[in-house]
mmCIF file with all atom_site columns, C-alpha atoms in Angstrom:
data_model
loop_
_atom_site.group_PDB
_atom_site.id
_atom_site.type_symbol
_atom_site.label_atom_id
_atom_site.label_alt_id
_atom_site.label_comp_id
_atom_site.label_asym_id
_atom_site.label_entity_id
_atom_site.label_seq_id
_atom_site.pdbx_PDB_ins_code
_atom_site.Cartn_x
_atom_site.Cartn_y
_atom_site.Cartn_z
_atom_site.occupancy
_atom_site.B_iso_or_equiv
_atom_site.pdbx_formal_charge
_atom_site.auth_seq_id
_atom_site.auth_comp_id
_atom_site.auth_asym_id
_atom_site.auth_atom_id
_atom_site.pdbx_PDB_model_num
ATOM 1   C CA . MET A 1 1   ? 1.889   5.842   17.167 1.00 0.00 ? 1   MET A CA 1
ATOM 2   C CA . GLU A 1 2   ? 4.730   3.835   17.830 1.00 0.00 ? 2   GLU A CA 1
ATOM 3   C CA . PHE A 1 3   ? 5.015   -0.200  16.630 1.00 0.00 ? 3   PHE A CA 1
ATOM 4   C CA . ASP A 1 4   ? 7.064   -2.503  18.800 1.00 0.00 ? 4   ASP A CA 1
ATOM 5   C CA . GLU A 1 5   ? 7.157   -5.925  16.186 1.00 0.00 ? 5   GLU A CA 1
ATOM 6   C CA . LYS A 1 6   ? 9.316   -7.341  19.367 1.00 0.00 ? 6   LYS A CA 1
ATOM 7   C CA . GLU A 1 7   ? 6.325   -7.284  21.757 1.00 0.00 ? 7   GLU A CA 1
ATOM 8   C CA . LEU A 1 8   ? 3.593   -8.062  18.473 1.00 0.00 ? 8   LEU A CA 1
ATOM 9   C CA . ARG A 1 9   ? 4.805   -10.993 18.261 1.00 0.00 ? 9   ARG A CA 1
ATOM 10  C CA . ARG A 1 10  ? 5.985   -11.561 21.876 1.00 0.00 ? 10  ARG A CA 1
ATOM 11  C CA . GLU A 1 11  ? 2.095   -11.906 22.567 1.00 0.00 ? 11  GLU A CA 1
ATOM 12  C CA . ILE A 1 12  ? 1.650   -13.867 18.996 1.00 0.00 ? 12  ILE A CA 1
ATOM 13  C CA . SER A 1 13  ? 3.818   -16.225 20.621 1.00 0.00 ? 13  SER A CA 1
ATOM 14  C CA . TYR A 1 14  ? 0.786   -15.962 23.882 1.00 0.00 ? 14  TYR A CA 1
ATOM 15  C CA . ALA A 1 15  ? -1.769  -15.428 21.248 1.00 0.00 ? 15  ALA A CA 1
ATOM 16  C CA . ILE A 1 16  ? -1.014  -19.621 19.684 1.00 0.00 ? 16  ILE A CA 1
ATOM 17  C CA . LYS A 1 17  ? -0.077  -21.147 23.217 1.00 0.00 ? 17  LYS A CA 1
ATOM 18  C CA . ASN A 1 18  ? -2.922  -20.443 24.386 1.00 0.00 ? 18  ASN A CA 1
ATOM 19  C CA . ILE A 1 19  ? -5.369  -21.662 21.484 1.00 0.00 ? 19  ILE A CA 1
ATOM 20  C CA . HIS A 1 20  ? -3.344  -24.580 21.584 1.00 0.00 ? 20  HIS A CA 1
ATOM 21  C CA . GLY A 1 21  ? -3.391  -25.739 25.306 1.00 0.00 ? 21  GLY A CA 1
ATOM 22  C CA . ILE A 1 22  ? -0.781  -28.526 25.683 1.00 0.00 ? 22  ILE A CA 1
ATOM 23  C CA . ARG A 1 23  ? -1.028  -30.383 22.507 1.00 0.00 ? 23  ARG A CA 1
ATOM 24  C CA . THR A 1 24  ? 0.350   -28.718 19.400 1.00 0.00 ? 24  THR A CA 1
ATOM 25  C CA . GLY A 1 25  ? -1.270  -27.930 16.486 1.00 0.00 ? 25  GLY A CA 1
ATOM 26  C CA . LEU A 1 26  ? -0.135  -27.395 12.425 1.00 0.00 ? 26  LEU A CA 1
ATOM 27  C CA . PHE A 1 27  ? -1.621  -24.539 11.909 1.00 0.00 ? 27  PHE A CA 1
ATOM 28  C CA . THR A 1 28  ? -1.544  -21.122 13.530 1.00 0.00 ? 28  THR A CA 1
ATOM 29  C CA . PRO A 1 29  ? -5.764  -20.921 14.910 1.00 0.00 ? 29  PRO A CA 1
ATOM 30  C CA . ASP A 1 30  ? -8.866  -18.495 13.347 1.00 0.00 ? 30  ASP A CA 1
ATOM 31  C CA . MET A 1 31  ? -8.288  -17.677 17.340 1.00 0.00 ? 31  MET A CA 1
ATOM 32  C CA . ALA A 1 32  ? -5.649  -16.274 18.033 1.00 0.00 ? 32  ALA A CA 1
ATOM 33  C CA . PHE A 1 33  ? -5.297  -14.946 15.043 1.00 0.00 ? 33  PHE A CA 1
ATOM 34  C CA . GLU A 1 34  ? -8.324  -12.322 15.180 1.00 0.00 ? 34  GLU A CA 1
ATOM 35  C CA . THR A 1 35  ? -7.564  -11.847 19.238 1.00 0.00 ? 35  THR A CA 1
ATOM 36  C CA . ILE A 1 36  ? -3.725  -10.441 18.371 1.00 0.00 ? 36  ILE A CA 1
ATOM 37  C CA . VAL A 1 37  ? -5.750  -8.766  15.170 1.00 0.00 ? 37  VAL A CA 1
ATOM 38  C CA . LYS A 1 38  ? -8.740  -7.116  17.668 1.00 0.00 ? 38  LYS A CA 1
ATOM 39  C CA . LYS A 1 39  ? -5.527  -5.473  20.164 1.00 0.00 ? 39  LYS A CA 1
ATOM 40  C CA . GLN A 1 40  ? -4.358  -3.784  16.731 1.00 0.00 ? 40  GLN A CA 1
ATOM 41  C CA . VAL A 1 41  ? -7.393  -2.588  15.175 1.00 0.00 ? 41  VAL A CA 1
ATOM 42  C CA . LYS A 1 42  ? -8.660  -0.749  18.673 1.00 0.00 ? 42  LYS A CA 1
ATOM 43  C CA . LYS A 1 43  ? -4.989  0.297   19.306 1.00 0.00 ? 43  LYS A CA 1
ATOM 44  C CA . ILE A 1 44  ? -5.396  2.450   15.947 1.00 0.00 ? 44  ILE A CA 1
ATOM 45  C CA . LYS A 1 45  ? -8.859  3.576   16.141 1.00 0.00 ? 45  LYS A CA 1
ATOM 46  C CA . GLU A 1 46  ? -8.419  6.626   17.510 1.00 0.00 ? 46  GLU A CA 1
ATOM 47  C CA . PRO A 1 47  ? -5.452  7.887   15.330 1.00 0.00 ? 47  PRO A CA 1
ATOM 48  C CA . CYS A 1 48  ? -8.398  6.643   12.843 1.00 0.00 ? 48  CYS A CA 1
ATOM 49  C CA . LEU A 1 49  ? -10.076 8.947   13.933 1.00 0.00 ? 49  LEU A CA 1
ATOM 50  C CA . LYS A 1 50  ? -8.431  11.542  14.167 1.00 0.00 ? 50  LYS A CA 1
ATOM 51  C CA . CYS A 1 51  ? -7.329  11.353  10.708 1.00 0.00 ? 51  CYS A CA 1
ATOM 52  C CA . VAL A 1 52  ? -11.378 11.763  9.488  1.00 0.00 ? 52  VAL A CA 1
ATOM 53  C CA . ASP A 1 53  ? -11.310 14.978  11.147 1.00 0.00 ? 53  ASP A CA 1
ATOM 54  C CA . MET A 1 54  ? -8.620  17.068  10.191 1.00 0.00 ? 54  MET A CA 1
ATOM 55  C CA . VAL A 1 55  ? -9.939  15.305  6.020  1.00 0.00 ? 55  VAL A CA 1
ATOM 56  C CA . ILE A 1 56  ? -13.205 16.712  6.935  1.00 0.00 ? 56  ILE A CA 1
ATOM 57  C CA . SER A 1 57  ? -11.638 20.578  8.379  1.00 0.00 ? 57  SER A CA 1
ATOM 58  C CA . GLU A 1 58  ? -9.584  19.792  4.848  1.00 0.00 ? 58  GLU A CA 1
ATOM 59  C CA . LEU A 1 59  ? -12.269 19.511  2.749  1.00 0.00 ? 59  LEU A CA 1
ATOM 60  C CA . ILE A 1 60  ? -14.163 22.314  4.800  1.00 0.00 ? 60  ILE A CA 1
ATOM 61  C CA . SER A 1 61  ? -11.082 24.616  3.572  1.00 0.00 ? 61  SER A CA 1
ATOM 62  C CA . THR A 1 62  ? -11.491 23.607  -0.028 1.00 0.00 ? 62  THR A CA 1
ATOM 63  C CA . VAL A 1 63  ? -14.755 24.332  -0.335 1.00 0.00 ? 63  VAL A CA 1
ATOM 64  C CA . ARG A 1 64  ? -14.912 27.041  1.328  1.00 0.00 ? 64  ARG A CA 1
ATOM 65  C CA . GLN A 1 65  ? -11.695 28.660  -1.071 1.00 0.00 ? 65  GLN A CA 1
ATOM 66  C CA . CYS A 1 66  ? -13.468 26.833  -3.856 1.00 0.00 ? 66  CYS A CA 1
ATOM 67  C CA . THR A 1 67  ? -16.257 29.367  -3.486 1.00 0.00 ? 67  THR A CA 1
ATOM 68  C CA . LYS A 1 68  ? -14.401 33.077  -2.764 1.00 0.00 ? 68  LYS A CA 1
ATOM 69  C CA . LYS A 1 69  ? -14.208 32.526  -6.662 1.00 0.00 ? 69  LYS A CA 1
ATOM 70  C CA . LEU A 1 70  ? -17.886 33.465  -6.629 1.00 0.00 ? 70  LEU A CA 1
ATOM 71  C CA . SER A 1 71  ? -17.613 36.049  -4.459 1.00 0.00 ? 71  SER A CA 1
ATOM 72  C CA . GLN A 1 72  ? -20.142 37.789  -7.534 1.00 0.00 ? 72  GLN A CA 1
ATOM 73  C CA . TYR A 1 73  ? -23.297 35.905  -6.470 1.00 0.00 ? 73  TYR A CA 1
ATOM 74  C CA . PRO A 1 74  ? -23.672 35.957  -2.675 1.00 0.00 ? 74  PRO A CA 1
ATOM 75  C CA . HIS A 1 75  ? -26.535 33.924  -2.876 1.00 0.00 ? 75  HIS A CA 1
ATOM 76  C CA . LEU A 1 76  ? -25.227 31.390  -5.183 1.00 0.00 ? 76  LEU A CA 1
ATOM 77  C CA . ARG A 1 77  ? -21.427 31.470  -2.793 1.00 0.00 ? 77  ARG A CA 1
ATOM 78  C CA . GLU A 1 78  ? -24.297 30.930  0.457  1.00 0.00 ? 78  GLU A CA 1
ATOM 79  C CA . GLU A 1 79  ? -25.737 28.783  -0.859 1.00 0.00 ? 79  GLU A CA 1
ATOM 80  C CA . MET A 1 80  ? -22.630 26.086  -2.419 1.00 0.00 ? 80  MET A CA 1
ATOM 81  C CA . GLU A 1 81  ? -20.856 26.418  1.063  1.00 0.00 ? 81  GLU A CA 1
ATOM 82  C CA . ARG A 1 82  ? -24.369 24.887  2.856  1.00 0.00 ? 82  ARG A CA 1
ATOM 83  C CA . ILE A 1 83  ? -25.306 22.528  0.534  1.00 0.00 ? 83  ILE A CA 1
ATOM 84  C CA . VAL A 1 84  ? -21.797 20.579  -0.299 1.00 0.00 ? 84  VAL A CA 1
ATOM 85  C CA . THR A 1 85  ? -20.629 21.911  3.746  1.00 0.00 ? 85  THR A CA 1
ATOM 86  C CA . THR A 1 86  ? -23.800 19.839  4.727  1.00 0.00 ? 86  THR A CA 1
ATOM 87  C CA . TYR A 1 87  ? -22.879 16.501  1.965  1.00 0.00 ? 87  TYR A CA 1
ATOM 88  C CA . ILE A 1 88  ? -19.777 15.706  3.777  1.00 0.00 ? 88  ILE A CA 1
ATOM 89  C CA . ARG A 1 89  ? -20.578 16.582  7.280  1.00 0.00 ? 89  ARG A CA 1
ATOM 90  C CA . GLU A 1 90  ? -23.215 14.039  6.792  1.00 0.00 ? 90  GLU A CA 1
ATOM 91  C CA . ARG A 1 91  ? -20.318 11.473  5.328  1.00 0.00 ? 91  ARG A CA 1
ATOM 92  C CA . GLU A 1 92  ? -18.326 12.258  8.198  1.00 0.00 ? 92  GLU A CA 1
ATOM 93  C CA . GLY A 1 93  ? -20.931 10.612  10.677 1.00 0.00 ? 93  GLY A CA 1
ATOM 94  C CA . ARG A 1 94  ? -21.140 7.341   8.327  1.00 0.00 ? 94  ARG A CA 1
ATOM 95  C CA . THR A 1 95  ? -17.227 7.288   8.055  1.00 0.00 ? 95  THR A CA 1
ATOM 96  C CA . LYS A 1 96  ? -16.807 7.517   11.706 1.00 0.00 ? 96  LYS A CA 1
ATOM 97  C CA . ASP A 1 97  ? -19.456 4.397   11.855 1.00 0.00 ? 97  ASP A CA 1
ATOM 98  C CA . GLN A 1 98  ? -17.711 2.888   9.914  1.00 0.00 ? 98  GLN A CA 1
ATOM 99  C CA . VAL A 1 99  ? -13.911 3.428   11.264 1.00 0.00 ? 99  VAL A CA 1
ATOM 100 C CA . CYS A 1 100 ? -15.968 3.112   15.281 1.00 0.00 ? 100 CYS A CA 1
ATOM 101 C CA . SER A 1 101 ? -17.565 -0.803  13.387 1.00 0.00 ? 101 SER A CA 1
ATOM 102 C CA . ILE A 1 102 ? -14.054 -2.124  12.106 1.00 0.00 ? 102 ILE A CA 1
#
């Protein structure tokens, strides 16, 4: 994901001019800031969701590696892996909901 600082500055400038209209102001209006931030957040939503997926995959892989050490106890190993994986999957949904609500 690339970030173009010049484009962002130009966008901020236009937003401030549009908010101020013909009158000038001393402070940057909140609406201009919110507009710019919302656009930037939309740009990073997909990479954030991909990051969540990558973290989940890594966690599940780690769980599997850890439970291999319990190979002497196959039922315990399966149950631990199932419980921890279920817990991770439940949190995955909540995490993605949080990312989407930003």
